[in-house]
Tab-separated table of C-alpha atoms in Angstrom:
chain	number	residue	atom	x	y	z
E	1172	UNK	CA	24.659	-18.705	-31.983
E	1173	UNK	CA	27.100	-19.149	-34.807
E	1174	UNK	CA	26.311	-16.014	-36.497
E	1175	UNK	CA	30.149	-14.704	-36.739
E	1176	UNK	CA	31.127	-15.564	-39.942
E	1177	UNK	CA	33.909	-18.245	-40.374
E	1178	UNK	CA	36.425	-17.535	-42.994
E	1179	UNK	CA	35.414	-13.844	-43.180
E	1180	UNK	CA	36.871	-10.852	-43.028
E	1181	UNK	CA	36.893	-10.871	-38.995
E	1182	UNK	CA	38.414	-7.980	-37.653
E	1183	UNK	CA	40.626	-9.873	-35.033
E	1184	UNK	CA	41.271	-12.580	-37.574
E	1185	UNK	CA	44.658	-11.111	-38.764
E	1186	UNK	CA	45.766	-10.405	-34.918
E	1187	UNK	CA	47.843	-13.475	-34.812
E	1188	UNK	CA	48.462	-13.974	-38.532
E	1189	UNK	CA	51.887	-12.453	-38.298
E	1190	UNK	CA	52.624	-10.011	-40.811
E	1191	UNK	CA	55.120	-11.682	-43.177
E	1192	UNK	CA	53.086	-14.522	-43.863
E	1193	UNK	CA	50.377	-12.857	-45.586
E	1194	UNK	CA	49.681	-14.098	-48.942
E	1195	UNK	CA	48.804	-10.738	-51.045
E	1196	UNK	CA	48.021	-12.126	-54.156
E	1197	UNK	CA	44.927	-12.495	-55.314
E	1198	UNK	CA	45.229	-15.801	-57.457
E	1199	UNK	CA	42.197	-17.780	-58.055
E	1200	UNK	CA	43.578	-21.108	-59.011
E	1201	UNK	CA	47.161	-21.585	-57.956
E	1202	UNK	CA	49.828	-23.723	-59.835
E	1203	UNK	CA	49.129	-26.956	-57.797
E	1204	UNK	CA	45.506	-26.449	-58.562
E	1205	UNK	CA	44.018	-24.909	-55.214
E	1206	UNK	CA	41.355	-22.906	-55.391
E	1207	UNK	CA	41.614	-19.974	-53.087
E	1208	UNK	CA	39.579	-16.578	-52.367
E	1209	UNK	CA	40.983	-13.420	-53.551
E	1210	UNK	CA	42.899	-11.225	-50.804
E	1211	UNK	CA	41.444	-9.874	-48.059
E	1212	UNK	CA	38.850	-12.655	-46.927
E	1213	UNK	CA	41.906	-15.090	-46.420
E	1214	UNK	CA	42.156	-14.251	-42.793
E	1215	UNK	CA	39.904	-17.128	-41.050
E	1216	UNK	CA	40.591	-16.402	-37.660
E	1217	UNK	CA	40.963	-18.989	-35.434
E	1218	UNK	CA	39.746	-22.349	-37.034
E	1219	UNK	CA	38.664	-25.607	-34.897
E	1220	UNK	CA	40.230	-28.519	-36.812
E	1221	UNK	CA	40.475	-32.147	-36.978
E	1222	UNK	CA	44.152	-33.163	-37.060
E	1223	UNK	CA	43.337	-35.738	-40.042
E	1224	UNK	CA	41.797	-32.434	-41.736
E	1225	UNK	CA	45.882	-30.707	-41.119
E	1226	UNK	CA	47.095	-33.535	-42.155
E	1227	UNK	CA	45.411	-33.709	-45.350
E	1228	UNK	CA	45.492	-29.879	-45.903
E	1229	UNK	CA	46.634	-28.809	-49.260
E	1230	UNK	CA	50.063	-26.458	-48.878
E	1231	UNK	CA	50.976	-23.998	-51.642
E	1232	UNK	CA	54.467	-25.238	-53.016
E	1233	UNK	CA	56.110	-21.134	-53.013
E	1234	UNK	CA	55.298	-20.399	-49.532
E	1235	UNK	CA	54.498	-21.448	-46.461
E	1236	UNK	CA	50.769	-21.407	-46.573
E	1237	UNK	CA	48.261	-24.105	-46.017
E	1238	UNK	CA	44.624	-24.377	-47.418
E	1239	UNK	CA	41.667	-26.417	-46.088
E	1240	UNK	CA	38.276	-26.193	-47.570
E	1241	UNK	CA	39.647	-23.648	-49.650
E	1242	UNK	CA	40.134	-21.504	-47.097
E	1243	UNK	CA	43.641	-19.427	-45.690
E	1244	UNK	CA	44.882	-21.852	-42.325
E	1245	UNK	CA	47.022	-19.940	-40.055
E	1246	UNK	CA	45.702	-20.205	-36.788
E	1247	UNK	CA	44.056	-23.367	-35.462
E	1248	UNK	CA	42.535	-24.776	-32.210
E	1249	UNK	CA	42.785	-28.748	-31.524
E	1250	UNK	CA	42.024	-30.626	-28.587
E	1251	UNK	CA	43.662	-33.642	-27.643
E	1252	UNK	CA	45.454	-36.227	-25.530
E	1253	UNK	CA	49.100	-35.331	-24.212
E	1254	UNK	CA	52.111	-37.931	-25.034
E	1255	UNK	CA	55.664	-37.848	-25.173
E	1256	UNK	CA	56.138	-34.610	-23.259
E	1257	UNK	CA	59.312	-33.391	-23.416
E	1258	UNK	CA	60.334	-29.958	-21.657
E	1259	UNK	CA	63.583	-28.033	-22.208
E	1260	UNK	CA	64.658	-24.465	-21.157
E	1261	UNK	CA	63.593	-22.771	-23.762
E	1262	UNK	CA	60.325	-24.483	-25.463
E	1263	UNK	CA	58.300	-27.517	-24.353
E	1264	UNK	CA	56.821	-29.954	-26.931
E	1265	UNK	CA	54.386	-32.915	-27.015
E	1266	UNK	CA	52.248	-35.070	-29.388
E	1267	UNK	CA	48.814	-33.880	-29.633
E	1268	UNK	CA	47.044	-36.919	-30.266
E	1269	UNK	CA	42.536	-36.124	-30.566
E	1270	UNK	CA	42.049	-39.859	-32.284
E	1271	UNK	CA	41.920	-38.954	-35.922
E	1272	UNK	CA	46.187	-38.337	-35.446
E	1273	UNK	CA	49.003	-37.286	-34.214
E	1274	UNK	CA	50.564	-33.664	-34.345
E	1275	UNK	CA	53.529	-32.085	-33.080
E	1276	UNK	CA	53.252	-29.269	-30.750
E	1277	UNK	CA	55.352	-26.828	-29.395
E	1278	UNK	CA	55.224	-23.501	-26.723
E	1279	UNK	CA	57.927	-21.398	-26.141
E	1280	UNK	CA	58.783	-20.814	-22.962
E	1281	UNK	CA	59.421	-16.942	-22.034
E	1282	UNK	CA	60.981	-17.973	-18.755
E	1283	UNK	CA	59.528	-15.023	-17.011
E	1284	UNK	CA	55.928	-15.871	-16.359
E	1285	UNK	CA	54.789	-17.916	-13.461
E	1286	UNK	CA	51.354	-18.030	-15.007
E	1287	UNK	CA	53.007	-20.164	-17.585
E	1288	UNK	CA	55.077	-21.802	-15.706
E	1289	UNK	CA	51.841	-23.531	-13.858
E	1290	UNK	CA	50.312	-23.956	-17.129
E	1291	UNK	CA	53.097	-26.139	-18.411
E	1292	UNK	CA	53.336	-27.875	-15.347
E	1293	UNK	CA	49.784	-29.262	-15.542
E	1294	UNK	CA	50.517	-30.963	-18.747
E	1295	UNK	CA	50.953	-34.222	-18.325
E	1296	UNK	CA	50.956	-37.484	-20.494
E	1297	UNK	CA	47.424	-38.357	-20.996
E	1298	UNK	CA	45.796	-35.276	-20.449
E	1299	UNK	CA	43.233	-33.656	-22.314
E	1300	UNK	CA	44.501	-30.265	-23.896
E	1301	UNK	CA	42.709	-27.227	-25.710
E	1302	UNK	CA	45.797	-25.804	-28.198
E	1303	UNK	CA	45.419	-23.036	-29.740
E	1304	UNK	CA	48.594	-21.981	-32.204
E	1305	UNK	CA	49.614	-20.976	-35.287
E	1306	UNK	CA	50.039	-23.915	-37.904
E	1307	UNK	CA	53.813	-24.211	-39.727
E	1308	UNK	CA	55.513	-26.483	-41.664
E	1309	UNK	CA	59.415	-27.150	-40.338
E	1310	UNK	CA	61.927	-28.986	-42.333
E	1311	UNK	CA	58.793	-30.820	-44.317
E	1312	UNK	CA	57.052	-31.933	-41.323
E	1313	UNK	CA	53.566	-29.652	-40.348
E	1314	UNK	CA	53.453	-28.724	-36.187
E	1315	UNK	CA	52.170	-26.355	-34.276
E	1316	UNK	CA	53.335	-23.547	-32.626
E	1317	UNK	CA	51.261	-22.800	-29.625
E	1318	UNK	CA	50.252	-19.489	-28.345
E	1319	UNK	CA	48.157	-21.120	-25.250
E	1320	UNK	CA	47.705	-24.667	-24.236
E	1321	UNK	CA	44.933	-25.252	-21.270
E	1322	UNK	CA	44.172	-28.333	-19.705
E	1323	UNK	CA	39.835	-29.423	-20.398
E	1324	UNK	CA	38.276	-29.231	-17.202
E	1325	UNK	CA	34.926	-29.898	-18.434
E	1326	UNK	CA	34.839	-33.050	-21.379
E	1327	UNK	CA	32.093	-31.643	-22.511
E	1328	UNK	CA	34.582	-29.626	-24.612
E	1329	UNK	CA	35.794	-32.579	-26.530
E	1330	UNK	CA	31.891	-33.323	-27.656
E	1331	UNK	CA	31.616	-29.312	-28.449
E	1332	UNK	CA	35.124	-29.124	-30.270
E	1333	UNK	CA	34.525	-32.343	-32.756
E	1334	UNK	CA	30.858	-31.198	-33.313
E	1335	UNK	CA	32.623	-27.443	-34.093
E	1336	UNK	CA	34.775	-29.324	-36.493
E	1337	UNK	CA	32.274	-30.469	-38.381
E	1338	UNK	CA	30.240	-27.332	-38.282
E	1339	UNK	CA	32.913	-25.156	-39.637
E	1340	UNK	CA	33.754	-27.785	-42.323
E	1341	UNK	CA	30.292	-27.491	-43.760
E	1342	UNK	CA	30.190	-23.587	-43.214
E	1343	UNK	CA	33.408	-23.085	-45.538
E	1344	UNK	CA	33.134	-26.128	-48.046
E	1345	UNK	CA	28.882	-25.411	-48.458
E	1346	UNK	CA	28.072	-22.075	-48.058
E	1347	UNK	CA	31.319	-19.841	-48.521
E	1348	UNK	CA	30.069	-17.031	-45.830
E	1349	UNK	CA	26.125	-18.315	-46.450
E	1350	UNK	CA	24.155	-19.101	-44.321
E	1351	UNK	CA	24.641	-23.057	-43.669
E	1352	UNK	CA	21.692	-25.211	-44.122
E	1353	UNK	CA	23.310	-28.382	-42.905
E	1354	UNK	CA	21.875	-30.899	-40.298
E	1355	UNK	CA	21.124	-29.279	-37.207
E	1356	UNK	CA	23.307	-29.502	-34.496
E	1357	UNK	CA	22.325	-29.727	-31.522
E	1358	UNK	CA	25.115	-28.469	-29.271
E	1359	UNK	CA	26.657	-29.868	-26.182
E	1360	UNK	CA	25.011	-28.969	-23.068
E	1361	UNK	CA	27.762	-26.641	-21.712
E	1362	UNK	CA	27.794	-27.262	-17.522
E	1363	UNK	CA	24.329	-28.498	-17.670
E	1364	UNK	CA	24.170	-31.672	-18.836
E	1365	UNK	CA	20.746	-33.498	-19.697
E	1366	UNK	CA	22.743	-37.289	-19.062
E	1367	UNK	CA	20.493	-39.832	-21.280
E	1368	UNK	CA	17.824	-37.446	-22.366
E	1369	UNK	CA	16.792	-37.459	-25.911
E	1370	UNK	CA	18.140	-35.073	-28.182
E	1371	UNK	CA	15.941	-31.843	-27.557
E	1372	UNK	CA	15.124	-29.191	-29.879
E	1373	UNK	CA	15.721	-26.306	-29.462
E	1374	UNK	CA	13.145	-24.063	-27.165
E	1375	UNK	CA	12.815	-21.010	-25.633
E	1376	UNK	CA	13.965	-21.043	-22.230
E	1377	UNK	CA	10.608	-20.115	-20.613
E	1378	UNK	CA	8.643	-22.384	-22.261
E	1379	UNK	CA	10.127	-25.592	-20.638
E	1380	UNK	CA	8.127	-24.580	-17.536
E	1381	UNK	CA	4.870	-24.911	-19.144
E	1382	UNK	CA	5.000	-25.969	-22.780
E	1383	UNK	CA	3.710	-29.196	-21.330
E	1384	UNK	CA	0.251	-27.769	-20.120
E	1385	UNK	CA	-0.758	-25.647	-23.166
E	1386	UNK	CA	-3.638	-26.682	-25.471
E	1387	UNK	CA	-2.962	-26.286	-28.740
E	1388	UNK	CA	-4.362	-22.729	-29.131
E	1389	UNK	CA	-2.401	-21.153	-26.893
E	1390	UNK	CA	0.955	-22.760	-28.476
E	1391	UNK	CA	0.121	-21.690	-31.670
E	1392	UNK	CA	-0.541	-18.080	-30.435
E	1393	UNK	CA	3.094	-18.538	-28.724
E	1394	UNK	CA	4.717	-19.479	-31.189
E	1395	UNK	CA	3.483	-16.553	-33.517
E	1396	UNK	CA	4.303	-13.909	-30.482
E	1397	UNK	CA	7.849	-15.831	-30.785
E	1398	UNK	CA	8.885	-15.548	-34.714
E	1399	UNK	CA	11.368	-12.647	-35.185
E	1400	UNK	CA	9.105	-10.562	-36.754
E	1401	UNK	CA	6.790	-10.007	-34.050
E	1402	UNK	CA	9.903	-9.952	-31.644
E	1403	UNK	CA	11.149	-6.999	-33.100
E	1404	UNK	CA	8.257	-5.018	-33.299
E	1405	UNK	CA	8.095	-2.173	-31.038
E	1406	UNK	CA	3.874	-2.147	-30.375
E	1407	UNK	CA	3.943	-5.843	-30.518
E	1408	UNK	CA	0.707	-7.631	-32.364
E	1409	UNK	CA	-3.056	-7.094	-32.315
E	1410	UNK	CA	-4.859	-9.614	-31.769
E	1411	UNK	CA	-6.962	-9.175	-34.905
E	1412	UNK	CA	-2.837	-9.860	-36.505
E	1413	UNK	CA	-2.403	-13.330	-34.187
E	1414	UNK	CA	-6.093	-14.567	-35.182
E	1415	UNK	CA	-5.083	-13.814	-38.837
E	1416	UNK	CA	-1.724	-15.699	-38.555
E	1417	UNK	CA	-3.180	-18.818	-37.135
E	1418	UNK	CA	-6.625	-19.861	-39.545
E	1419	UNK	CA	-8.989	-22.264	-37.542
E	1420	UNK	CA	-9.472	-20.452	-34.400
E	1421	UNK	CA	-12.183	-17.855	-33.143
E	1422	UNK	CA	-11.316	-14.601	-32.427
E	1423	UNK	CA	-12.681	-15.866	-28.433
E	1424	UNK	CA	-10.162	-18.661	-28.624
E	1425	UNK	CA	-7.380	-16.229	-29.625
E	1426	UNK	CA	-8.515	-13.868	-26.441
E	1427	UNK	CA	-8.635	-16.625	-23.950
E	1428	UNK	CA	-5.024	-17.841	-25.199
E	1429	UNK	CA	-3.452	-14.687	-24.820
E	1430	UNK	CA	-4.996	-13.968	-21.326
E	1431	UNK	CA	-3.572	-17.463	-20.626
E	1432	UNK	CA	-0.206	-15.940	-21.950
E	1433	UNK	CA	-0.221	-13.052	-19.566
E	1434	UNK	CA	-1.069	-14.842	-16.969
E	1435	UNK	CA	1.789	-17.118	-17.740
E	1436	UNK	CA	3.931	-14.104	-18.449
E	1437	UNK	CA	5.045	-15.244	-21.505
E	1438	UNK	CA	3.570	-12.049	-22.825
E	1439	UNK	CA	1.973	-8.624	-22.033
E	1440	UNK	CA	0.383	-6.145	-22.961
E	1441	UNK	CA	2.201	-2.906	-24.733
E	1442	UNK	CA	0.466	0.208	-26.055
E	1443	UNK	CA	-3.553	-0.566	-25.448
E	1444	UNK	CA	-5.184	-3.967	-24.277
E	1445	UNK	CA	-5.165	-5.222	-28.234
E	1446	UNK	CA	-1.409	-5.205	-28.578
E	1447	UNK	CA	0.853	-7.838	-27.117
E	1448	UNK	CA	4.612	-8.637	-27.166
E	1449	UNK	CA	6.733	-11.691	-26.110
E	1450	UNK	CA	8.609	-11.083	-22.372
E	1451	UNK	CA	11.636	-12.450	-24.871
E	1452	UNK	CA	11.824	-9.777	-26.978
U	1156	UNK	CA	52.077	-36.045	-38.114
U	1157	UNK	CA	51.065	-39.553	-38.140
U	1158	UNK	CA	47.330	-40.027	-39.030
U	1159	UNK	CA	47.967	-44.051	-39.430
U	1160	UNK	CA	46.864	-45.510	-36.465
U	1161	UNK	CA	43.376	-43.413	-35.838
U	1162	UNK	CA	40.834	-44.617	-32.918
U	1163	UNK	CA	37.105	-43.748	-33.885
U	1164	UNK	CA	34.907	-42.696	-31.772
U	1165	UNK	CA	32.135	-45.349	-31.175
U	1166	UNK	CA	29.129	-46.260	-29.352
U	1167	UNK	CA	28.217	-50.369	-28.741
U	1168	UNK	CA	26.382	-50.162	-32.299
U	1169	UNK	CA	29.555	-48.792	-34.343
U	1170	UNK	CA	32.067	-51.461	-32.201
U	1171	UNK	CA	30.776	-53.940	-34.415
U	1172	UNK	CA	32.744	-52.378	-36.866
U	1173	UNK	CA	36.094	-52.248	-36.168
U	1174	UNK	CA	37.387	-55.639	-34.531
U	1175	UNK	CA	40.542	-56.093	-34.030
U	1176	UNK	CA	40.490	-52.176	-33.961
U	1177	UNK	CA	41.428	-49.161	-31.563
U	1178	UNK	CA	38.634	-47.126	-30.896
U	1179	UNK	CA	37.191	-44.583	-28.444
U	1180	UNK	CA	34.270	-44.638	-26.339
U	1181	UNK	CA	32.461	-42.844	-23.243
U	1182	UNK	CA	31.294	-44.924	-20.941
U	1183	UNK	CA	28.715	-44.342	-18.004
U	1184	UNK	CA	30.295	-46.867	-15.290
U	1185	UNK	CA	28.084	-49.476	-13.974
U	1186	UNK	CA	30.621	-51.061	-11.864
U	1187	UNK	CA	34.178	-51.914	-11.642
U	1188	UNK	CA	35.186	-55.439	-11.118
U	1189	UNK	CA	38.021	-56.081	-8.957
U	1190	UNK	CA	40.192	-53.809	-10.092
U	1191	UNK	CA	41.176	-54.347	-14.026
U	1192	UNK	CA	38.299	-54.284	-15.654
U	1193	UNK	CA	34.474	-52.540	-15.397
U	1194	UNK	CA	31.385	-52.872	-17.012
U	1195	UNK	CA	29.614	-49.976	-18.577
U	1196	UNK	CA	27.033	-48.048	-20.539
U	1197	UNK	CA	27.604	-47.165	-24.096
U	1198	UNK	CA	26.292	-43.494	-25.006
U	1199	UNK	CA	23.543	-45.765	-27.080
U	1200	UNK	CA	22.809	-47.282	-23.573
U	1201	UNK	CA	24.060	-50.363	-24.549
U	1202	UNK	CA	26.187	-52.612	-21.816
U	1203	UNK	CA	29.723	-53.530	-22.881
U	1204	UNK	CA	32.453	-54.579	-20.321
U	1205	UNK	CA	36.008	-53.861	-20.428
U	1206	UNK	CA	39.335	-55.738	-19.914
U	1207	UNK	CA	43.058	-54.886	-18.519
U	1208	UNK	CA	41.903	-51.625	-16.712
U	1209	UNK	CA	44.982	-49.613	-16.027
U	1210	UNK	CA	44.540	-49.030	-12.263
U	1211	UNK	CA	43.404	-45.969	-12.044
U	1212	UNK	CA	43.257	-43.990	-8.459
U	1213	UNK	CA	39.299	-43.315	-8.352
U	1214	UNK	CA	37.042	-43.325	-11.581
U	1215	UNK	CA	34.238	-41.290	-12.125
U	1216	UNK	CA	30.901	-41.661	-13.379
U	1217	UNK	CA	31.734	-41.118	-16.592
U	1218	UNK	CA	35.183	-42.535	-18.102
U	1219	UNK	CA	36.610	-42.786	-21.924
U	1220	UNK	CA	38.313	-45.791	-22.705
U	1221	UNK	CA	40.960	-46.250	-25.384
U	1222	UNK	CA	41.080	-49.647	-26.144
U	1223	UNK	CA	41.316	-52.171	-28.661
U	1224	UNK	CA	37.993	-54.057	-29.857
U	1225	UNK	CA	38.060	-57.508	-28.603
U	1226	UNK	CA	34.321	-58.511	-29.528
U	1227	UNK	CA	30.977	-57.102	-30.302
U	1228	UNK	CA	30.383	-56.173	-26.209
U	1229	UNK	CA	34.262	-55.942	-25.086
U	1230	UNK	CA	37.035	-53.554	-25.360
U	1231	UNK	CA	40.714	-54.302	-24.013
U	1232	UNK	CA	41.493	-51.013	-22.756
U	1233	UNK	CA	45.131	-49.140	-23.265
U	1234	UNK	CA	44.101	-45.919	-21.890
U	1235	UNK	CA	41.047	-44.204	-19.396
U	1236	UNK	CA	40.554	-41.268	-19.328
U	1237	UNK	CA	37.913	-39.841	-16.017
U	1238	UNK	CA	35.252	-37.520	-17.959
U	1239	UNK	CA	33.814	-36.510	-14.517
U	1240	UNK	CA	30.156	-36.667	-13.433
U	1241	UNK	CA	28.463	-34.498	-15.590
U	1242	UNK	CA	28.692	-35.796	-19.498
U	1243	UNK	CA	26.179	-34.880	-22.170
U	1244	UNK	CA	26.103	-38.642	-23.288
U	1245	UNK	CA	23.140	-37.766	-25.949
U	1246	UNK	CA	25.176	-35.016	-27.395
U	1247	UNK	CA	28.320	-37.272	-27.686
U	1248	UNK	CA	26.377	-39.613	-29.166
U	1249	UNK	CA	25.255	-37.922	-32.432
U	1250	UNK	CA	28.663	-37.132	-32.821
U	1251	UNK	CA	29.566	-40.355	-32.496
U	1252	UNK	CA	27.271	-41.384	-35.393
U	1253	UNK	CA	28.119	-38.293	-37.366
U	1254	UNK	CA	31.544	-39.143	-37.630
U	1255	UNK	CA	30.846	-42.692	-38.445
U	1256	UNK	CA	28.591	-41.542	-41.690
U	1257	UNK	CA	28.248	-38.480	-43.371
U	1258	UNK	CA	31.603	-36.491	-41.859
U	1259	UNK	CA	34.372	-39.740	-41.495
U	1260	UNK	CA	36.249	-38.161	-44.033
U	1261	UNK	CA	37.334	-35.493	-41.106
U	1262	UNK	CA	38.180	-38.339	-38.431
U	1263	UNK	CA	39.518	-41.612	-40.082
């Protein structure tokens, strides 16, 4: 799901970034003692932050650049509560408030666009916003300069952006661009909610139907037509394979599970009767 | 930027915490009494009820409070928030606890 790299290289990363800002040099430890990546894997894209982590974001003293798990900020998404709106001709601004803080935001206002014009007028005090923007530091105080600022519609979101926080915070302060082998999160159930549920792990979506009513043969023998490896074969496995894979079952148990599995259609049958591949893959 | 007065997120477990305190917290509505305040369930299914309801036109089943902690089960609320009718309450409850433990340092 995640498998875009935070903090990489990311082609539309240096969209935004605004071409004067760049930092070119390719310091590893700066005067004020921040470590940084060498030039060009600064760009991070757009990153989902806390507004305790801008807060507490280191800024270079020469320019006008701010660091967070050692990592280039110049374009951030928050989400937040609405207060002290105030809108003038050319810009509107608000306080951004998502619990851990408060942070100043402003949008320019092109005056032209009634698209924006409707967006503006939806904000309200108290109202849940998604900003994204570009993060700046103005006569020693940090705000942000928003490109877009849309009201939540599902609060879902709010769950989805705090977990994504956290996520991203691991990705770039762990793993540097590795893979991340933090504590599984299990995302928010975007538009279809499980309300009170336990936490689920994560399952293939055709299995829900009748995971329940499988003996334990026939899961195993799922679950081997299921690891990447088989997915991505062209021929599928032969059965002689599957048997192999799982020790403590007879070849006739491994037949009568993957009839089960075709029956099911879970599975079926690819270049001869022997060889079988997941309807997943 | 003012990070000073922060309101953690919290379920009926984590209130315990922070008395006196403002904090956050989705609640599944049981009922509203009269009209300023409403008892409710906690995303760790616990009951708390809560006090000085700003009178809000219609809430839905699920609402966030803003509030200050008044005891271990009751919240005096400053601000709700509806969260409409369909709220992963499971899912906001691990991050509840995960940014009461191992990732605070990003929230408070």
């Amino acid at each position: 799901m995640y498998s875009a790299p935070y903090g990489s290289q990311a082609d539309g990363g240096s969209l935004f970034s605004g071409g004067g800002f760049m930092p070119t040099q390719s310091a590893t430890q700066s005067a004020d003692g921040i470590s940084r990546k060498s030039g060009g894997t600064q760009n991070t894209g757009l990153l989902p932050l806390t507004v305790k982590q801008i807060s507490e974001a280191a800024q270079n003293s020469s320019d006008d650049t701010f660091y967070i798990d050692g990592i280039d900020v110049n374009n951030v998404t928050i989400l937040g509560m609405v207060h002290n709106k105030e809108e003038r001709s050319t810009d509107v601004s608000f306080l951004l408030d998502d619990g851990t803080g408060r942070v100043e935001v402003k949008r320019w206002i092109d005056g032209q666009d009634t698209f924006e014009n409707e967006q503006i007028a939806a904000l309200q005090d108290g109202v849940y916003v998604r900003v994204h923007g570009h993060l700046r530091s103005f006569q020693g105080k940090r705000n942000i300069v928003a490109f877009s600022v849309r009201p939540v519609t599902d609060f879902n979101e709010v769950t989805y952006h705090f977990l994504e926080c956290i996520f991203v915070h691991l990705h770039n302060s762990k793993a540097n661009g590795m893979a991340v082998k933090g504590p599984s999160i299990s995302s928010p159930n975007y538009g279809n909610p499980v309300g009170g549920g336990a936490p689920s792990q994560y399952v293939t979506p055709n299995m829900t139907g009748v995971g329940g009513s499988m003996d334990e043969c026939q899961k195993r023998v799922h679950s081997v037509f299921e690891e990447p490896s088989s997915l991505s074969s062209e021929v599928g496995l032969h059965i002689d394979d599957v048997a192999r894979r799982i020790p403590g079952f007879t070849k006739k148990q491994v037949k009568d599970a993957i009839e089960f599995l075709v029956n099911e259609g879970l599975i079926y049958s690819t270049i001869d009767d022997d060889h079988y591949k997941s309807t997943n893959g | 930027m003012d990070t000073s007065n922060p309101a953690p997120f919290v379920n009926a477990e984590l209130l315990k915490r922070y008395p006196g305190r403002r904090v956050r917290c989705v609640l599944k509505v049981v009922r509203a009494e009269g009209n300023s305040s409403l008892s409710g369930l906690t995303s760790d299914g616990l009951h708390i009820s809560v006090k000085q309801v700003p009178s809000v036109a219609s809430l839905s089943q699920f609402v966030e409070v803003i509030g200050v902690v008044d005891s271990d089960r009751t919240l005096r609320a400053e601000i709700c928030t509806n969260f409409g009718d369909t709220f992963d309450m499971s899912s906001f409850n691990q991050l509840v606890q995960m940014a009461n433990s191992e990732y605070q340092s990003l929230f408070i």
